[in-house]
XYZ file of C-alpha atoms in Angstrom:
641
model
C -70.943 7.475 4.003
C -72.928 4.633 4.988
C -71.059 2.070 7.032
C -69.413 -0.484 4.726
C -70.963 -3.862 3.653
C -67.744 -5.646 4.760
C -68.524 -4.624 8.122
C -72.288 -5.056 8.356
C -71.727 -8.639 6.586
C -68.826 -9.510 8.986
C -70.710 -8.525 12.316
C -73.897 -10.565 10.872
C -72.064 -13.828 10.572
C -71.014 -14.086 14.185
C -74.122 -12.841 15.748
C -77.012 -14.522 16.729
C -79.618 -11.925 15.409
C -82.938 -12.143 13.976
C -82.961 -12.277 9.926
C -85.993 -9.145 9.660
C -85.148 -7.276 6.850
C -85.306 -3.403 6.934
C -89.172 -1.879 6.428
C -88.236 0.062 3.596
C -91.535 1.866 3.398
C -90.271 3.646 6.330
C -86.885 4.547 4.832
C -85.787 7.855 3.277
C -83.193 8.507 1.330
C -81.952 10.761 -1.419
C -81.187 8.736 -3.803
C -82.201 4.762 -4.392
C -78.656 4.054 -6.880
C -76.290 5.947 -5.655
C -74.316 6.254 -2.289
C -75.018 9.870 -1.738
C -76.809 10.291 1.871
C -74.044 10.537 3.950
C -75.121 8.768 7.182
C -74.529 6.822 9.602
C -75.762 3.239 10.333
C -76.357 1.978 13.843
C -77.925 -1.901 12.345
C -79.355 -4.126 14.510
C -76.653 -6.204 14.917
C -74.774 -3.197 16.425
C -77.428 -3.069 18.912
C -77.119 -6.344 20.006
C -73.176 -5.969 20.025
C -72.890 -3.283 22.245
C -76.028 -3.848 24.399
C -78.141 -0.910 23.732
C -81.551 -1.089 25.311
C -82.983 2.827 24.787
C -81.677 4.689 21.243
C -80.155 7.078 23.709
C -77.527 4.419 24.478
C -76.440 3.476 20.591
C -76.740 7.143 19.747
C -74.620 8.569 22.204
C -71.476 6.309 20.885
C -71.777 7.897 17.825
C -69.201 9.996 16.562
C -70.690 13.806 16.809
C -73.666 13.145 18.650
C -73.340 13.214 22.672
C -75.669 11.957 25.735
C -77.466 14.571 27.743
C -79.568 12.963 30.837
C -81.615 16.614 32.134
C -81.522 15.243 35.842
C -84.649 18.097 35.995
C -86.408 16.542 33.760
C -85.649 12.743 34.086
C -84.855 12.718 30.547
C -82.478 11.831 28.188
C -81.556 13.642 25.021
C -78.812 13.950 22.667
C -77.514 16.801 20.603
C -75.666 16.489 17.285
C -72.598 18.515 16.872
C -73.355 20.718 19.390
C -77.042 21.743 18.539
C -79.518 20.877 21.382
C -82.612 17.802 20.785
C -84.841 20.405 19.809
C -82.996 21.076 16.875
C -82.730 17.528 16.267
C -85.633 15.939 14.128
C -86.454 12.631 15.325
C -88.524 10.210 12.711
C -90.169 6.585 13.761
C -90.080 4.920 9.896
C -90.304 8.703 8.118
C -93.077 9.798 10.659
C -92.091 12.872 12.725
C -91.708 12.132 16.850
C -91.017 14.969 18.745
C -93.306 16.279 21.031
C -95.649 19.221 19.561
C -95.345 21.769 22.494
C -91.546 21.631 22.833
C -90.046 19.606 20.659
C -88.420 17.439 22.963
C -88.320 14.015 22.390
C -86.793 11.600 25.829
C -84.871 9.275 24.042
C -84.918 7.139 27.546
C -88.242 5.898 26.580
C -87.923 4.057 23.178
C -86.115 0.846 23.669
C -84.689 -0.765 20.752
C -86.204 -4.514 20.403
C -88.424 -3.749 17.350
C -85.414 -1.769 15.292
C -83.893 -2.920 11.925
C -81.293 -0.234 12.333
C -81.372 3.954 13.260
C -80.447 6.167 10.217
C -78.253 9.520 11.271
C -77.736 12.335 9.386
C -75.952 15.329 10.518
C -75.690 18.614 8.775
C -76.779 17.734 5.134
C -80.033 15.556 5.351
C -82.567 14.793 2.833
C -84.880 17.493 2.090
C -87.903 15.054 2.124
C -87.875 14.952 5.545
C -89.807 17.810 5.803
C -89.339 20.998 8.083
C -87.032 21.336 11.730
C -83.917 19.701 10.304
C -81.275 22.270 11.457
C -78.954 20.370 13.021
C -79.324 16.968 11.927
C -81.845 13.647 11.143
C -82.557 10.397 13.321
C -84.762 8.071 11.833
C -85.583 4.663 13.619
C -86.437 2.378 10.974
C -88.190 -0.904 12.096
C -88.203 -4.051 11.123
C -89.780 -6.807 8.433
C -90.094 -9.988 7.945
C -88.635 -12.264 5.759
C -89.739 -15.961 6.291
C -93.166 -17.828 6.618
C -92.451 -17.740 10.596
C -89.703 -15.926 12.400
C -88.606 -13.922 16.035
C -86.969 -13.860 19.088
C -87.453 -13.590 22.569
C -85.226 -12.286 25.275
C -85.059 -11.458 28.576
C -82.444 -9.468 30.809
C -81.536 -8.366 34.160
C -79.601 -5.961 35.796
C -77.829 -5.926 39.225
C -76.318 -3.593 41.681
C -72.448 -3.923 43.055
C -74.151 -5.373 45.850
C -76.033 -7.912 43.745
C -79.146 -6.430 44.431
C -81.398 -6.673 41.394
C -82.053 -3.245 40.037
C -83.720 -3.670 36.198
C -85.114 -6.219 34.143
C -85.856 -6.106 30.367
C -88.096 -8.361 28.174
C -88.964 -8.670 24.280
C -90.724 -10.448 21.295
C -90.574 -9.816 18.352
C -92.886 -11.911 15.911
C -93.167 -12.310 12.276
C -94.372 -13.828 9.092
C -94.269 -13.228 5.495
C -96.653 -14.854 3.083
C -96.809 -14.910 -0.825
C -98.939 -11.218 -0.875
C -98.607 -10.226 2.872
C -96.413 -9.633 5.824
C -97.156 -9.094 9.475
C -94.970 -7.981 12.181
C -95.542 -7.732 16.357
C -93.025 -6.353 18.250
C -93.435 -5.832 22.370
C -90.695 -4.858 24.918
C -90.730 -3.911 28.562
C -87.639 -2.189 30.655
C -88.574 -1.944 34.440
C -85.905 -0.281 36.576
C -86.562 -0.517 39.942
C -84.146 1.873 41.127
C -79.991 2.342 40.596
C -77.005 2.598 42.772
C -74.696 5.296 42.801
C -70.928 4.735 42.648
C -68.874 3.654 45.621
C -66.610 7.182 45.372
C -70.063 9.053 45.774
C -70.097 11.585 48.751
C -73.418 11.504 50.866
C -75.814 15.332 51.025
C -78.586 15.883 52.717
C -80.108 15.532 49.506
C -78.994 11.891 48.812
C -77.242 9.363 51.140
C -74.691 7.187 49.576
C -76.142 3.666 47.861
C -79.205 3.657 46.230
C -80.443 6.704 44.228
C -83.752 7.969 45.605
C -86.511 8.160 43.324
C -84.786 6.308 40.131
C -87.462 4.115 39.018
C -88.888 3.881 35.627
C -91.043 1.709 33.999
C -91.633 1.636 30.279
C -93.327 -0.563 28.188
C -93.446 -0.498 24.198
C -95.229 -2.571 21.797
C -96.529 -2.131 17.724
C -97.984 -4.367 15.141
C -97.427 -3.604 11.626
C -99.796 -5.216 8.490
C -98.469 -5.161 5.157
C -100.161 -6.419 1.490
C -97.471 -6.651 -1.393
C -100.745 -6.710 -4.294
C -97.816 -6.757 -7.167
C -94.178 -6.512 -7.287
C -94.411 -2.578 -7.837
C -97.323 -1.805 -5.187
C -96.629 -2.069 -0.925
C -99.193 -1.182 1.172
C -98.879 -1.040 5.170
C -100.491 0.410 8.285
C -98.924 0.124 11.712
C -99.984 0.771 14.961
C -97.675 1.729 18.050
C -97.725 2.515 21.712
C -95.501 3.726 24.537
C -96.628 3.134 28.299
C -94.362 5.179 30.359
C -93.655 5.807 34.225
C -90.773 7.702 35.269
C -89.700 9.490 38.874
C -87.744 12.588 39.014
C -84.456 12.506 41.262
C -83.776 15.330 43.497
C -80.503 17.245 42.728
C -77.575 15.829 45.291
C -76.414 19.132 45.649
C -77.002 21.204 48.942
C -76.557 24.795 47.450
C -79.994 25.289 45.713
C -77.979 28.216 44.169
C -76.045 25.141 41.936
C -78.279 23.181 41.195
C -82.458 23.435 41.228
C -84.261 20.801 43.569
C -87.466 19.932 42.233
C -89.823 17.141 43.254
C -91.835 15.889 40.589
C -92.995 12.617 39.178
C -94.516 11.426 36.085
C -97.160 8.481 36.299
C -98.156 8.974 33.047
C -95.539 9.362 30.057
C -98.059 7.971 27.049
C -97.043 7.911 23.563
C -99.959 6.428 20.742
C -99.707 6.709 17.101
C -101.674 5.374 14.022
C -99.626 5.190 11.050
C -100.121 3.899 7.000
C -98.039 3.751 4.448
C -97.846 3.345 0.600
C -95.706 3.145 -2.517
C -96.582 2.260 -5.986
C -94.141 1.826 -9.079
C -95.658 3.961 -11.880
C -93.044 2.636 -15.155
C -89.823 4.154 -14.387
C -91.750 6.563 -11.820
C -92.505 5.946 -7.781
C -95.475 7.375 -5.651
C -94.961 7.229 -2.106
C -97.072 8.770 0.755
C -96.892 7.857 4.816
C -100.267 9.059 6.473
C -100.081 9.556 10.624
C -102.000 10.191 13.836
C -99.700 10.404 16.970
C -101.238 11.505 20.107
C -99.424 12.091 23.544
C -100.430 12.275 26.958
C -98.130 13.247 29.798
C -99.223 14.164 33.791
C -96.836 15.464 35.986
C -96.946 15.746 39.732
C -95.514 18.137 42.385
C -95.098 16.676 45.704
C -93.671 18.576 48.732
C -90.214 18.867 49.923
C -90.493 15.590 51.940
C -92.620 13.867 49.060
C -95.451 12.583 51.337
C -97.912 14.702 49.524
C -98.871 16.146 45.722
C -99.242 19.769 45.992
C -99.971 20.008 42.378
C -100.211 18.468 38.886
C -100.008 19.268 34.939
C -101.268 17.209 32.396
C -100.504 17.265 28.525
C -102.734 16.361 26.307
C -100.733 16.295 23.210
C -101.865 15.243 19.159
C -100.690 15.555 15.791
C -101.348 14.567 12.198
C -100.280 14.832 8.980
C -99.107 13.474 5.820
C -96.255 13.221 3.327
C -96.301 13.027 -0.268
C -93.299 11.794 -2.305
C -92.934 11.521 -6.113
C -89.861 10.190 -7.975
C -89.381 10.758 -11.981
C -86.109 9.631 -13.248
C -85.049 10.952 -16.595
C -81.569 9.967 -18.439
C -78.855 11.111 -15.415
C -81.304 12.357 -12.821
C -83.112 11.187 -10.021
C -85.656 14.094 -9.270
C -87.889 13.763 -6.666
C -90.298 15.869 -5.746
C -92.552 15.810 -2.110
C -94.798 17.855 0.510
C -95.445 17.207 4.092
C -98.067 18.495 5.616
C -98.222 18.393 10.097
C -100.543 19.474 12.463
C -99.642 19.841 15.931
C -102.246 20.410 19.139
C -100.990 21.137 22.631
C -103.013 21.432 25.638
C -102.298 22.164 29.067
C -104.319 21.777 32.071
C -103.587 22.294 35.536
C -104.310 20.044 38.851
C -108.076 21.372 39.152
C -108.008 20.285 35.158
C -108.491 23.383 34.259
C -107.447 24.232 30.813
C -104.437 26.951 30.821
C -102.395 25.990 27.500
C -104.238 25.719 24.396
C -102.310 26.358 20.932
C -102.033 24.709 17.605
C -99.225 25.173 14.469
C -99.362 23.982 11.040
C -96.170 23.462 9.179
C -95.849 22.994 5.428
C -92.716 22.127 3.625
C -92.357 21.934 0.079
C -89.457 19.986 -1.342
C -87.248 19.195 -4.997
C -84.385 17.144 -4.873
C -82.158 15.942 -7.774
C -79.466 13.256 -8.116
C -77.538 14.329 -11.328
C -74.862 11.415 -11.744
C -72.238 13.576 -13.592
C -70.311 10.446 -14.753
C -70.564 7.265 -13.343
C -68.436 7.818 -10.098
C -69.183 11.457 -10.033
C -72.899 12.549 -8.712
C -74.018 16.224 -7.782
C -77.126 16.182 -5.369
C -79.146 19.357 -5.489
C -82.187 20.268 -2.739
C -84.563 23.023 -1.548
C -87.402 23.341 0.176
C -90.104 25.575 1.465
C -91.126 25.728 5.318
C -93.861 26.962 6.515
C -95.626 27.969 10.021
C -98.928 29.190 10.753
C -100.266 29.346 14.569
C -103.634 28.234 14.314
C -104.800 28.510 17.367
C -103.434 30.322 20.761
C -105.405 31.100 23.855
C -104.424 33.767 24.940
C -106.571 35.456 28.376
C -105.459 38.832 27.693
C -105.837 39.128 24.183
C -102.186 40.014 23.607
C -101.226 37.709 20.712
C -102.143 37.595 17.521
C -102.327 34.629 14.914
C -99.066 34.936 12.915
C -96.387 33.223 10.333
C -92.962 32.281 9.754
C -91.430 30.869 6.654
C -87.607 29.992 5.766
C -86.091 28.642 2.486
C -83.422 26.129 2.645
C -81.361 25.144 -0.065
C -78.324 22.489 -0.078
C -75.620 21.309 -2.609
C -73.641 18.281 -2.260
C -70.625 16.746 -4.601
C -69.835 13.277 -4.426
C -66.976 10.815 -6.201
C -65.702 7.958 -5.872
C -62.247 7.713 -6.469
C -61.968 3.937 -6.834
C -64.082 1.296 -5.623
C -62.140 1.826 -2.075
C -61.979 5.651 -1.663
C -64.755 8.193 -1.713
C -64.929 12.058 -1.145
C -67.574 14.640 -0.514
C -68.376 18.179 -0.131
C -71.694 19.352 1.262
C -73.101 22.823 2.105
C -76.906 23.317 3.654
C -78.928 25.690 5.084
C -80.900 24.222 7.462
C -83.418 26.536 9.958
C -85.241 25.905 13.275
C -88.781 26.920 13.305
C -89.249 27.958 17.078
C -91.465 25.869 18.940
C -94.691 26.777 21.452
C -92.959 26.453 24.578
C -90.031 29.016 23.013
C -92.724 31.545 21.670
C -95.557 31.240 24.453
C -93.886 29.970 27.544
C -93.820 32.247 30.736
C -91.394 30.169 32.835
C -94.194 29.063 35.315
C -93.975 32.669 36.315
C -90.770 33.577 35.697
C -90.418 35.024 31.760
C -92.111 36.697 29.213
C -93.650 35.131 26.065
C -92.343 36.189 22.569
C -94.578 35.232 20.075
C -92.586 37.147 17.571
C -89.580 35.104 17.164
C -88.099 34.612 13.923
C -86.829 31.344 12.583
C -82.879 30.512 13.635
C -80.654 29.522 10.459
C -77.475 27.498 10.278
C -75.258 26.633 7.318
C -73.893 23.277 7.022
C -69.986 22.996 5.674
C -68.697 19.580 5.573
C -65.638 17.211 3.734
C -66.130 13.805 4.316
C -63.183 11.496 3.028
C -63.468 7.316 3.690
C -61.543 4.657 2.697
C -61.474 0.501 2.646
C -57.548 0.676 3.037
C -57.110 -3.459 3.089
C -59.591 -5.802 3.634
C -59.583 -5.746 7.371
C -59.170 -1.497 7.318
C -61.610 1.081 6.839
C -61.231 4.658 7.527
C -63.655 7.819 7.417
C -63.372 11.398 8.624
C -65.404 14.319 8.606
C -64.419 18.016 9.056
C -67.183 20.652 9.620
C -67.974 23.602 10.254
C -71.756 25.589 10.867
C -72.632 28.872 11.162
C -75.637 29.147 13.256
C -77.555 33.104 12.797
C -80.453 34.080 15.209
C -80.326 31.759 18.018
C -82.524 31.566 20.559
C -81.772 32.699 24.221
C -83.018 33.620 27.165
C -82.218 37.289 28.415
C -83.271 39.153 31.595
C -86.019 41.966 30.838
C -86.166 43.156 34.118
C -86.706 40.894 36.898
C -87.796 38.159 34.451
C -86.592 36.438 30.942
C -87.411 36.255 27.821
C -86.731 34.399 24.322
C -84.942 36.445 21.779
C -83.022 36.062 18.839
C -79.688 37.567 19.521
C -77.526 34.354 19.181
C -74.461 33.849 16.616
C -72.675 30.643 16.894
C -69.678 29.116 14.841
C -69.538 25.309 15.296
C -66.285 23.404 13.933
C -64.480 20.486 14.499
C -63.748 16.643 13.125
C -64.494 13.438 13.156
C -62.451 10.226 12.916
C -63.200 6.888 12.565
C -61.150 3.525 12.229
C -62.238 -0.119 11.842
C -60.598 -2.997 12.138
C -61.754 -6.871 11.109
C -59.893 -10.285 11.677
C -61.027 -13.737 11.639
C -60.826 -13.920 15.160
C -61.267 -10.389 16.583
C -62.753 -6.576 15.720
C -62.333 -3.618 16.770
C -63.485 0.006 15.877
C -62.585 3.266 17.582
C -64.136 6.958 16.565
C -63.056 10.552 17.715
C -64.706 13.562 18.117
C -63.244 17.157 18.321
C -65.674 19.840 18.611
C -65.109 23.792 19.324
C -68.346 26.207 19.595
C -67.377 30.027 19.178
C -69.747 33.150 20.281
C -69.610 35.335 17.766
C -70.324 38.276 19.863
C -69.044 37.105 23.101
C -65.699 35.972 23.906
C -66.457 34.915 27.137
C -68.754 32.466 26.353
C -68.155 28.673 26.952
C -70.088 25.668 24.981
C -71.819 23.550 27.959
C -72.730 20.111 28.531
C -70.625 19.101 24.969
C -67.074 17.800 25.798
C -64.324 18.876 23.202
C -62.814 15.676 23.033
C -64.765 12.461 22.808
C -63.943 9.061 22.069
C -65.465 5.744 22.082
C -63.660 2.379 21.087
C -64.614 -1.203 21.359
C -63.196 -4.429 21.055
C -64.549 -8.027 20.205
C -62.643 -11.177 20.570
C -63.563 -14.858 19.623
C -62.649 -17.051 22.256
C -64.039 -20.423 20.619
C -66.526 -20.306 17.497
C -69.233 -19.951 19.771
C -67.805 -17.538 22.546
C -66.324 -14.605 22.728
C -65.386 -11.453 24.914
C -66.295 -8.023 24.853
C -65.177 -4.550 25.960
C -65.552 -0.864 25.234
C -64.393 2.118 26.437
C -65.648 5.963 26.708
C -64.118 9.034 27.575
C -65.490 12.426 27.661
C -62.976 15.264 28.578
C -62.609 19.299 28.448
C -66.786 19.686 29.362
C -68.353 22.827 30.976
C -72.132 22.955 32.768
C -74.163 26.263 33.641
C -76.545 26.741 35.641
C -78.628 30.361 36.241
C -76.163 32.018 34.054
C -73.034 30.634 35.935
C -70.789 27.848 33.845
C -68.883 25.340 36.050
C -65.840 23.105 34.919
C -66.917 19.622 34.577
C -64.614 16.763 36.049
C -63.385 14.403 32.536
C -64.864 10.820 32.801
C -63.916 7.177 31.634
C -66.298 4.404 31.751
C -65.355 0.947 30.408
C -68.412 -2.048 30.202
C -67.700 -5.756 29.188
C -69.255 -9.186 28.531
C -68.597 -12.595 27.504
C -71.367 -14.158 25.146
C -72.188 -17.776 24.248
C -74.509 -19.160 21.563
C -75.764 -22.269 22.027
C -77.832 -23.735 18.818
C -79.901 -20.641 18.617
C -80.086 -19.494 22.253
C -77.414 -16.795 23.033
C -76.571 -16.217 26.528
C -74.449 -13.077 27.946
C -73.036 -12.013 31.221
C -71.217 -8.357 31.811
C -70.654 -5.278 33.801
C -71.374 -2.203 33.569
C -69.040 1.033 34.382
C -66.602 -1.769 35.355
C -64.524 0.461 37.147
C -67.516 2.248 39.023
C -67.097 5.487 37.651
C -68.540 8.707 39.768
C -69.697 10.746 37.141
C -72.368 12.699 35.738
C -73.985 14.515 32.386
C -76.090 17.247 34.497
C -74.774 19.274 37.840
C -76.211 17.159 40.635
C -77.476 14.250 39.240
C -75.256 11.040 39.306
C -75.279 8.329 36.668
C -75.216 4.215 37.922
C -72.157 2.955 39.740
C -70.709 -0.106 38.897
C -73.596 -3.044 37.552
C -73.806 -6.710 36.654
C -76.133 -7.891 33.669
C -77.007 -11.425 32.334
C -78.910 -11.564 29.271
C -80.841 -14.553 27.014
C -81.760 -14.306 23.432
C -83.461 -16.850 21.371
C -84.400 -16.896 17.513
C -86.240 -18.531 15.166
């Protein structure tokens, strides 16, 4: 269930956060009257709480969802109850994100200045959302405004152990709304100059001991957003948005190139543009909704050589898709039916350092979708959902003339019971079937070299079980757990055929565990803890070990208030029982604890913080060979209006 409105109201009244309301235009949900989506909230004023600059930080505290930083890749992702980011759909206000070759999506790059909240959904999701939902939902939902003239400002920097300043981050966010119009700017910038590596780290000939070669990123984010309100049952809005992106790859500290793969790339170009419009129109007791979009990403990698004095090659991406959704809601005595279809087109192209063209394919993918709310009495609902996916390769180039155009479909249905016992306690059962639609670089890839395409794969499947209990036990008490369980058919992995790899279907997965989480909320202090217990069985091998997902993971935080203007901070996370592979060979991973704190003051409407990061300068890492910051100061400055 959807975090409480004791909590959200609570944590609003003693933060110093800008009033912008949610863009609901960019909202999805399965029903508009009653409680039955089953997500998670991360609202802004969590964000501003716990000091979350990229969505990869606020997810990643989450219960069931964990941090993954590919040190190959300089990237961060996140999985959701054990299913990689590529089974993850990511959404930017209902508008599909992920990148159209590979579905990745580097969560490092999307700071979270302009956000009225982030929307997750694991398991059961909406079917609206359209096709690739398999494992679970994230949709970053921006903000609105509410008054004539409104915003904020802020600025932040971060520092070494050695006071040496590492990072600075800026935004403004800007709004107004008028009797038949709203407009919104929002503009951010996070400039890392480099990071230091723990105190307990052991110098390689790889990487000396202090600052982390080749850490810097730069990223800078801005979007404007133009709404006209014509009536009280018509919104209209367009929005425009871009990412400017630099990021440098660390070399692995590991010696043994057998661990851990050194590569030497860099990527001076990480571009992310989109064009988006929105509508919605009351129609009597009816709704017509439908988001139009244009997103178009460019990426160029380089290869330098071993002593990174000179590029020896480079790939560019040039990246586009487009698309539309189409949502229609007819209420009709107990039911909330809603019907939609989504419609995406997705271009890749690949080009070599000569900029010659070695990559060209395009998919289309069509989902068709019902939904109904049936509210079976007035605490007891029943939501019912399938839809229709569809993919069609469009285009693939193809030198040999090996491939041919081809097709996969899936049909995913979903059931979900929901009751309130009282107005404190509520239950649920869910059950979905959710499928992965395998993406270009799965079917088409040949490992620079190293693999075979398989153009033929077929679409993997997993089925959703989940009980979710919560419960407002006082008025300063609130529980919630979740038990699950998915069976995942016909997953993807790589096999050797012959001296190379290949793609196949010949995965089956069992995913269980739980998920527990308690709040707490005095006049003077909060607190909130959640706990994660995951266990991934192979079906057909008993060997096998889950990697990079700890079995045990807990976050908890604290807040006390000092003086009605000042108060201390302090969380705490722990990861434990967490295997990594690499080339076929799984490694135990050392458990890790970091802890980060701050004290914040608000002055009028300025609010100022100092902290540290990893206060105890943790040595630790989420990929073999590639280190995470050591200990770090930051002092931050906020100001609304």
């Amino acid at each position: 269930m959807k975090k409480t409105i004791i909590y959200s109201t609570l944590i609003a009244s003693i933060l110093c956060a800008s009033e912008n309301e949610q863009f609901t235009l960019g909202q999805i949900d399965i029903s508009e009257q009653k409680d039955v989506n089953n997500s998670t909230e991360i609202l802004s004023e969590d964000i501003q709480l716990h000091n979350y600059t990229d969505i990869s930080e606020a997810l990643s505290n989450t219960s069931g969802v964990y941090l993954s930083n590919t040190g190959a890749r300089a990237e961060k992702t996140i999985s959701i109850r054990g299913f990689n980011s590529t089974r993850v759909a990511v959404f930017m206000d209902g508008i599909p994100m992920y990148v159209p070759y590979d579905g990745n999506f580097d969560y490092g790059r999307f700071t979270t200045a302009d956000l009225s909240k982030i929307d997750i959904s694991k398991g059961f999701s909406s079917v609206k959302y359209g096709a690739n939902t398999m494992a679970g939902v994230i949709n970053l939902v921006s903000k609105k405004p509410t008054k004539e003239f409104e915003g904020d400002i802020s600025l932040g920097t971060t520092f070494d152990n050695d006071f040496g300043l590492s990072q600075y981050t800026t935004a403004l966010n800007l709004g107004t709304k008028q009797d038949k119009y709203y407009l919104q700017f929002s503009g951010s910038i996070k400039d890392r100059d480099h990071f230091d590596l723990s105190d307990d780290y052991k110098a390689t000939s790889n990487q000396p001991e202090g600052e982390r070669l080749h850490s810097s990123s730069n990223d800078k984010k801005y979007s404007l957003k133009a709404g006209w309100t014509p009536t009280d049952e018509s919104e209209y809005a367009i929005m425009y948005s871009k990412i400017d992106g630099e990021k440098e790859q660390q070399n692995t500290t590991i010696d043994d190139n057998s661990l851990s793969r050194s590569r030497y790339w860099n990527w001076p170009q990480w571009d992310k543009e989109g064009f988006y419009a929105f509508t919605d129109n009351k129609l009597g007791d009816n709704y017509l909704k439908t988001r139009w979009f244009y997103d178009k990403f460019d990426n160029y990698l380089e290869n330098y050589n071993t002593d990174w004095k000179r590029v020896t090659w480079g790939s560019r991406y040039e990246d586009y898709s487009y698309g539309t959704s189409i949502e229609f809601g007819m209420p009709f005595k107990n039911h909330e039916l809603v019907s939609s279809v989504s419609y995406k087109y997705d271009s890749h192209k690949g080009y070599d350092e000569n900029d010659v063209k070695n990559e060209d394919y395009a998919d289309k993918t069509v989902s068709l979708a019902l939904e109904d709310t049936y509210s079976l009495t007035d605490s007891l609902a029943l939501v019912t959902g399938i839809s229709y996916d569809r993919l069609d390769d469009d285009k693939i180039w193809d030198e040999d003339g090996t491939f041919n155009i081809g097709s996969m479909d899936s049909f995913n249905p979903q059931i979900g019971l929901f009751y309130d016992i009282n107005e404190q306690q509520k239950v649920s059962f869910t059950i979905s079937r959710k499928t992965h639609l395998p993406t270009m670089k799965e079917r088409y890839s040949e490992k620079m070299g190293e693999g075979l395409a398989n153009p033929d794969l077929d679409a993997e499947k997993a089925t959703h079980y989940e009980i979710s209990y919560s419960n407002m036990l006082t008025s300063n008490f609130d529980v919630k757990t979740n038990l699950f369980l998915s069976d995942y058919k016909d997953a993807i992995q790589s096999v050797n055929v012959g001296s190379l790899t290949q793609n196949q279907n010949i995965g089956d997965f069992r995913h269980k565990g739980v998920e527990l989480e308690l709040n707490s909320y005095f006049d003077k202090f909060s607190s909130g803890i959640n706990y994660t217990y995951i266990d991934i069985e192979d079906r057909d091998d008993s060997e096998y070990k889950r990697t990079g997902i700890a079995k045990h993971a807990t976050f908890l935080y604290a807040k006390y208030d000092i003086l009605k203007d000042l108060y201390i901070y302090a969380n705490l996370k722990n990861e434990k029982d967490i295997y990594l592979q690499y080339r076929n060979n799984t490694y135990d991973k050392s458990n890790f604890t970091t802890v980060n704190t701050k004290l914040s003051y608000e002055y009028k409407d300025i609010t100022f913080e100092a902290g540290v990061k990893n206060l105890f300068d943790e040595n630790y890492y989420y990929d073999l060979g590639f280190y995470e910051p050591g200990r770090e100061y930051f002092f931050n400055m906020k100001y609304s209006f």
